[in-house]
Coordinates of C-alpha atoms in Angstrom, one line a residue:
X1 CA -8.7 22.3 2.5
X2 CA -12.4 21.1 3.0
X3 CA -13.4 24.2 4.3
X4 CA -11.9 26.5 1.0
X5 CA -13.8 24.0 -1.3
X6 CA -17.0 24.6 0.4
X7 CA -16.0 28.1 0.6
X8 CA -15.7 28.4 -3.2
X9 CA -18.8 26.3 -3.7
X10 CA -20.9 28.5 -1.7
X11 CA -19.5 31.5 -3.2
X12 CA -20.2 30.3 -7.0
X13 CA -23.7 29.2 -6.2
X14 CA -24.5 32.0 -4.7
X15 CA -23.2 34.3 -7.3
X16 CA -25.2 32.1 -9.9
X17 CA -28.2 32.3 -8.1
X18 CA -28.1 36.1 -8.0
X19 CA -28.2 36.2 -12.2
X20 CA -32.0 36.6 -13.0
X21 CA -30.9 35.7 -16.5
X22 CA -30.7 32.0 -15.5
X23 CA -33.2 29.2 -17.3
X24 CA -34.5 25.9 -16.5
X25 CA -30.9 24.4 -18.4
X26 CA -29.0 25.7 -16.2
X27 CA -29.7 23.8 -13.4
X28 CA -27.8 21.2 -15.7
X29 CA -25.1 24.0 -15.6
X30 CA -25.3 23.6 -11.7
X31 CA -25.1 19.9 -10.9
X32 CA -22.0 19.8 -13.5
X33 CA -20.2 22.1 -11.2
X34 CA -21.1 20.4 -8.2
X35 CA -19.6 17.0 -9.9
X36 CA -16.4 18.6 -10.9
X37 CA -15.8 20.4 -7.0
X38 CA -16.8 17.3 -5.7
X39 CA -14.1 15.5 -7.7
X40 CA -11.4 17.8 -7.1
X41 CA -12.2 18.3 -3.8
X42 CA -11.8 13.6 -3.7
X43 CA -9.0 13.7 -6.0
X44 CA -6.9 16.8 -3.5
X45 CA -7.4 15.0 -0.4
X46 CA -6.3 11.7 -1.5
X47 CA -3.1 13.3 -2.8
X48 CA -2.7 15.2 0.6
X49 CA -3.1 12.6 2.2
X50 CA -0.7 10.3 0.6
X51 CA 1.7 13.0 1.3
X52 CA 1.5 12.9 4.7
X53 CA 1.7 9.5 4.5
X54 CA 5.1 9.3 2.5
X55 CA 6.3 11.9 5.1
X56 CA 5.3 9.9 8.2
X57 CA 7.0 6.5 6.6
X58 CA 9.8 8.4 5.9
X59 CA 10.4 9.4 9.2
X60 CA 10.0 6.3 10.8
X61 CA 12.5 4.8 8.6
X62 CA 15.2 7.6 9.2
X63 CA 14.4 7.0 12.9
X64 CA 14.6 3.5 12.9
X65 CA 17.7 3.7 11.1
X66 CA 19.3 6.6 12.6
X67 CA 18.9 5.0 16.2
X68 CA 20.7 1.9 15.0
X69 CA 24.3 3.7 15.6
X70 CA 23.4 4.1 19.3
X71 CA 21.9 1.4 20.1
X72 CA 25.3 -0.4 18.4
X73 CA 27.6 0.9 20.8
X74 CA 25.3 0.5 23.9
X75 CA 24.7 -3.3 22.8
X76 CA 28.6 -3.3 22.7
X77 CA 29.7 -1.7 25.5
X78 CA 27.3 -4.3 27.6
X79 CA 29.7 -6.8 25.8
X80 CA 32.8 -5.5 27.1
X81 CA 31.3 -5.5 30.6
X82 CA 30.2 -8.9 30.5
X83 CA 33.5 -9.9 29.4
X84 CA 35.3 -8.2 32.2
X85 CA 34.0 -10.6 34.4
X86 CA 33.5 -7.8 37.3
X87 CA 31.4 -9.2 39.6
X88 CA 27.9 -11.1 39.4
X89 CA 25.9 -7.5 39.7
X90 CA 27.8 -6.2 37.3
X91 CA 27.7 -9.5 34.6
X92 CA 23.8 -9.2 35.2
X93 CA 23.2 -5.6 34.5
X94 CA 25.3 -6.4 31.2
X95 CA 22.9 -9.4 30.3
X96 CA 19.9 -7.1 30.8
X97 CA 21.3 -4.5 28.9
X98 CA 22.2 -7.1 26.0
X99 CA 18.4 -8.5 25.9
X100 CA 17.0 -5.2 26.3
X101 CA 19.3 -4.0 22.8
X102 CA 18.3 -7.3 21.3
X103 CA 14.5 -6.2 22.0
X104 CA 15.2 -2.8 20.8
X105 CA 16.7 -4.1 17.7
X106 CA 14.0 -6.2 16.9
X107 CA 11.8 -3.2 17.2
X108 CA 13.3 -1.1 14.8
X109 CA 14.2 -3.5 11.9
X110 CA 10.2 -3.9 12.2
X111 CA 9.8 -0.3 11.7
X112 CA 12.0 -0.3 9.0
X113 CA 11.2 -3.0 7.2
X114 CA 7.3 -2.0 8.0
X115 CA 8.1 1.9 6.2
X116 CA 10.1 0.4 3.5
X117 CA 7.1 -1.4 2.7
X118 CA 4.8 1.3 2.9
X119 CA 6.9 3.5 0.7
X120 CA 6.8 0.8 -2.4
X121 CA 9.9 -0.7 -1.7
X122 CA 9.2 -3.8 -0.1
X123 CA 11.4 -6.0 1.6
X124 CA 15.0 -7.0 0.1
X125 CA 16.2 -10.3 0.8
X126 CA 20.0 -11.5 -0.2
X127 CA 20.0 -14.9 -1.0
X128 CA 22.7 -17.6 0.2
X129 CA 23.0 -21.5 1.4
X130 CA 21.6 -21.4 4.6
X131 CA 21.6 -24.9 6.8
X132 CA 18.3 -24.5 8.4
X133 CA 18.3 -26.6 11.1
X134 CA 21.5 -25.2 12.7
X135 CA 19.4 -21.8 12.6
X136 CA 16.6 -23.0 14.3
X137 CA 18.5 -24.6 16.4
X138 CA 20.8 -21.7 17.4
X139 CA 17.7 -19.4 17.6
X140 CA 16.1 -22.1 19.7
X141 CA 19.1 -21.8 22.3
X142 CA 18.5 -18.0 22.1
X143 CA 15.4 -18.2 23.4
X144 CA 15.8 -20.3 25.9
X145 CA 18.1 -17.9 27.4
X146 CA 16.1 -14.8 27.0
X147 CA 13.0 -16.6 28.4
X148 CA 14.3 -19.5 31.4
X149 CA 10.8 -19.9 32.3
X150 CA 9.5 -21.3 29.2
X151 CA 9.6 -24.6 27.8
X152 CA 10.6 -24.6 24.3
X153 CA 11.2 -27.8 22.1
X154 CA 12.9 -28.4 18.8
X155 CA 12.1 -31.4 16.3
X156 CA 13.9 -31.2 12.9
X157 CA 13.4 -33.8 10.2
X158 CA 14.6 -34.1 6.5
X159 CA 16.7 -32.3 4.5
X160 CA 16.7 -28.8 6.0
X161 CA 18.9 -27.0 3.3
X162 CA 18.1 -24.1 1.2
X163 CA 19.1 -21.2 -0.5
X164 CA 17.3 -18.4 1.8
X165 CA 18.1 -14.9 3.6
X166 CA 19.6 -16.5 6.6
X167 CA 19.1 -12.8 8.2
X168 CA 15.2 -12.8 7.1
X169 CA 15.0 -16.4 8.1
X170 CA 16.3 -15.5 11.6
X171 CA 13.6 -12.8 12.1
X172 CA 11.0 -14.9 10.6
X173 CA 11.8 -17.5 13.7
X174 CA 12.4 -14.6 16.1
X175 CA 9.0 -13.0 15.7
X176 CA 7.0 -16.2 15.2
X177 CA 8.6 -17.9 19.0
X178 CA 8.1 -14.7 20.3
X179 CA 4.8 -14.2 19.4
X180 CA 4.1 -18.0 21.1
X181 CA 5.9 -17.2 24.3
X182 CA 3.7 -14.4 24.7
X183 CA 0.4 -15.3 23.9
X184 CA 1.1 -19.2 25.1
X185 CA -0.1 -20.6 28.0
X186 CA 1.8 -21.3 31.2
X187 CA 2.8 -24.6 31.4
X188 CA 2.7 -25.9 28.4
X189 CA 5.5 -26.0 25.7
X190 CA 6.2 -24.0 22.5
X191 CA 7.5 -26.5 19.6
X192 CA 9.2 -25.1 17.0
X193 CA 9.5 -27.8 14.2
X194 CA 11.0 -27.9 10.8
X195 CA 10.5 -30.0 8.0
X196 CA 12.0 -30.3 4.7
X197 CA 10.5 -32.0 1.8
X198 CA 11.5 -32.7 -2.1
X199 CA 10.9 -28.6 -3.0
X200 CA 10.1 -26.6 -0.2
X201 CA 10.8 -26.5 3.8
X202 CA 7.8 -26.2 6.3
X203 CA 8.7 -24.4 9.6
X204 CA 6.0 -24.7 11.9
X205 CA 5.4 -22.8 15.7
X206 CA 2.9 -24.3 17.8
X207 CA 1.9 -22.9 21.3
X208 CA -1.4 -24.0 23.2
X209 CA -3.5 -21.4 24.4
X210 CA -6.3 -18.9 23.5
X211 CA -7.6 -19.4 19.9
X212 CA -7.5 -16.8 17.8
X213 CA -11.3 -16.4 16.1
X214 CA -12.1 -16.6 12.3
X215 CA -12.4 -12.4 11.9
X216 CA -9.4 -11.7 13.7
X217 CA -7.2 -14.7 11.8
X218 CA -8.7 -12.7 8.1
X219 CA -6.2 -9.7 9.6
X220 CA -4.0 -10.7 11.9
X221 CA -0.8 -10.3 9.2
X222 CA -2.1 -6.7 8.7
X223 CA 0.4 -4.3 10.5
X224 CA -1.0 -3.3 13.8
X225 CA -3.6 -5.9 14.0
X226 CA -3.8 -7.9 17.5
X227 CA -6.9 -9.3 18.4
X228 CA -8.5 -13.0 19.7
X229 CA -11.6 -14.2 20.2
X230 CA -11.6 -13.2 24.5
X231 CA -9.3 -9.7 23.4
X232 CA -6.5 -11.6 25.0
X233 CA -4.3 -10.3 22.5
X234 CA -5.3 -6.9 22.4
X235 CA -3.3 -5.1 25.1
X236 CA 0.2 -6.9 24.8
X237 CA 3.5 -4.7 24.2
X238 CA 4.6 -4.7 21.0
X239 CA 4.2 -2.8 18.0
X240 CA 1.7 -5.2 16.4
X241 CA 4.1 -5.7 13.3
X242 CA 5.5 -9.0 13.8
X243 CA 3.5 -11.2 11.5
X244 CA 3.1 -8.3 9.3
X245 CA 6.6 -9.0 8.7
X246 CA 6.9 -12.7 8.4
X247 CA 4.4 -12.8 5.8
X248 CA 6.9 -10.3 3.7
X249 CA 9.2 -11.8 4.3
X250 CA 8.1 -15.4 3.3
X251 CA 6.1 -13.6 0.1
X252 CA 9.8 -12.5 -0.4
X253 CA 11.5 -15.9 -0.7
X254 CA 8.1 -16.9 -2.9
X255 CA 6.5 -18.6 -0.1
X256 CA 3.1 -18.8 2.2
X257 CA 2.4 -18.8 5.6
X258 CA -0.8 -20.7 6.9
X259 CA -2.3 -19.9 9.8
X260 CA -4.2 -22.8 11.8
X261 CA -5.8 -21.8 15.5
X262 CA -8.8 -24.3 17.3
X263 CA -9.0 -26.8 20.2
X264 CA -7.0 -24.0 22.3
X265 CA -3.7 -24.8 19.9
X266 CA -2.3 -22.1 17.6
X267 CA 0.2 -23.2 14.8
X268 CA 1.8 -21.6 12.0
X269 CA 3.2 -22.9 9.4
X270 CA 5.8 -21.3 7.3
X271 CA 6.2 -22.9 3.6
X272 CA 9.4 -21.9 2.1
X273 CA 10.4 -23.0 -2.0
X274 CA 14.2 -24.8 -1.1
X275 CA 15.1 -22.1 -3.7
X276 CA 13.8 -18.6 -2.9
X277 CA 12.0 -17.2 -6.0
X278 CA 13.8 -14.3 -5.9

């Protein structure tokens, strides 16, 4: 498309300069015309190019949720095997085919949620009671199992009650321990600990570790953002979406997350209103 507008600018100018009835205005004439191709030439690119993009999120949302049927009936089938009780080898394979579907999941309601937002319609939340502490406490014991390596503590104080997105909140907590296991360091705990106060809840995750430096905390909610001061962040698995989502997700229920990372501990701290805004 480039290429056809300097086509038709070459072919105009040269056309122009080939009339020996041109005067000294028309050089006004001339930068005029350059303006306006330059402009439509700006103007055609940007709309191509927000094309594209509407096509690409599109596809990744009809992807993520088109592989959700499949990925259903594998997640259930491993069920059904590790209910059959057929053996240790057997019950194993089931219980890495259940975390490996609960990864997967993960992965694509980050996708989703991540095109949804692209394409203008940002993230839906469906508001309900939600006891908070039995959530963190459940995803806690969740957590534990996935990761049996880890040390992971739970400290809950106040009243922990809310109207929330208790499926929002879950992925909020699911991203946020993840992130910590990951990026934690060995041998030292991840504390998950939730607070509730007169009008809003804080949920805070706290690993010790690498610190994540000033520039790369500015975009480190962006989607596909990963970085640290030592690049320790830089090559992990992942998708890079995670805290993209948990800030659209708090935004959602009208809340904040703040982001605190020095003397080699990482924390953040999820403010929630005890009635979601929306």
């Amino acid at each position: 498309m480039a290429s056809e507008y300097r086509a038709l600018r070459a072919s105009v100018l040269l056309l122009w300069g080939r009339d020996q009835s041109l005067d000294a205005g028309s050089l006004q004439d001339v930068i005029r015309f350059n303006e306006a191709i330059d402009q439509a030439l700006a103007e055609s690119i940007r709309f191509f190019s927000a094309q594209v993009d509407r096509s690409r999120n599109l596809l990744i949302g009809m992807l993520g949720h088109d592989m959700r049927s499949p990925l259903n009936a594998i997640t259930l089938t491993a069920e059904v095997l590790a209910c059959l009780h057929a053996g240790e080898e057997v019950s194993e394979a089931a219980r890495c085919l259940m975390d490996s579907g609960a990864e997967m999941e993960s992965l694509l309601n980050d996708l989703v949620d991540f095109s949804r937002k692209k394409l203008g319609l940002g993230i839906g939340i469906e508001v309900g009671p939600v006891d908070l502490g039995a959530l963190c406490a459940n995803e806690v014991r969740q957590q534990r199992a996935a990761h049996p390596g880890c040390q992971l503590e739970l400290t809950l104080d106040g009243d922990l009650h809310g109207l929330w997105d208790v499926a929002r909140l879950r992925q909020v907590l699911r991203n946020l321990l993840s992130n910590a296991i990951a990026y934690g360091a060995a041998g030292h705990p991840v504390i998950l600990a939730a607070s509730g106060q007169d009008l809003e809840v804080c949920l805070e995750v706290r690993n010790t570790g690498a610190t994540i430096d000033a520039n790369s905390a500015q975009r480190i909610f962006e989607p596909l953002q990963r970085a640290t001061a030592d690049g320790s962040r830089a090559n992990r698995k992942g998708l890079g979406l995670g805290l993209f989502i948990v800030r659209e997700i708090t935004q959602a229920h009208g809340g904040r997350v703040v982001l605190h990372s020095a003397d080699s501990e990482t924390r953040f701290s999820v403010l929630l209103p005890r009635v979601a805004s929306a």
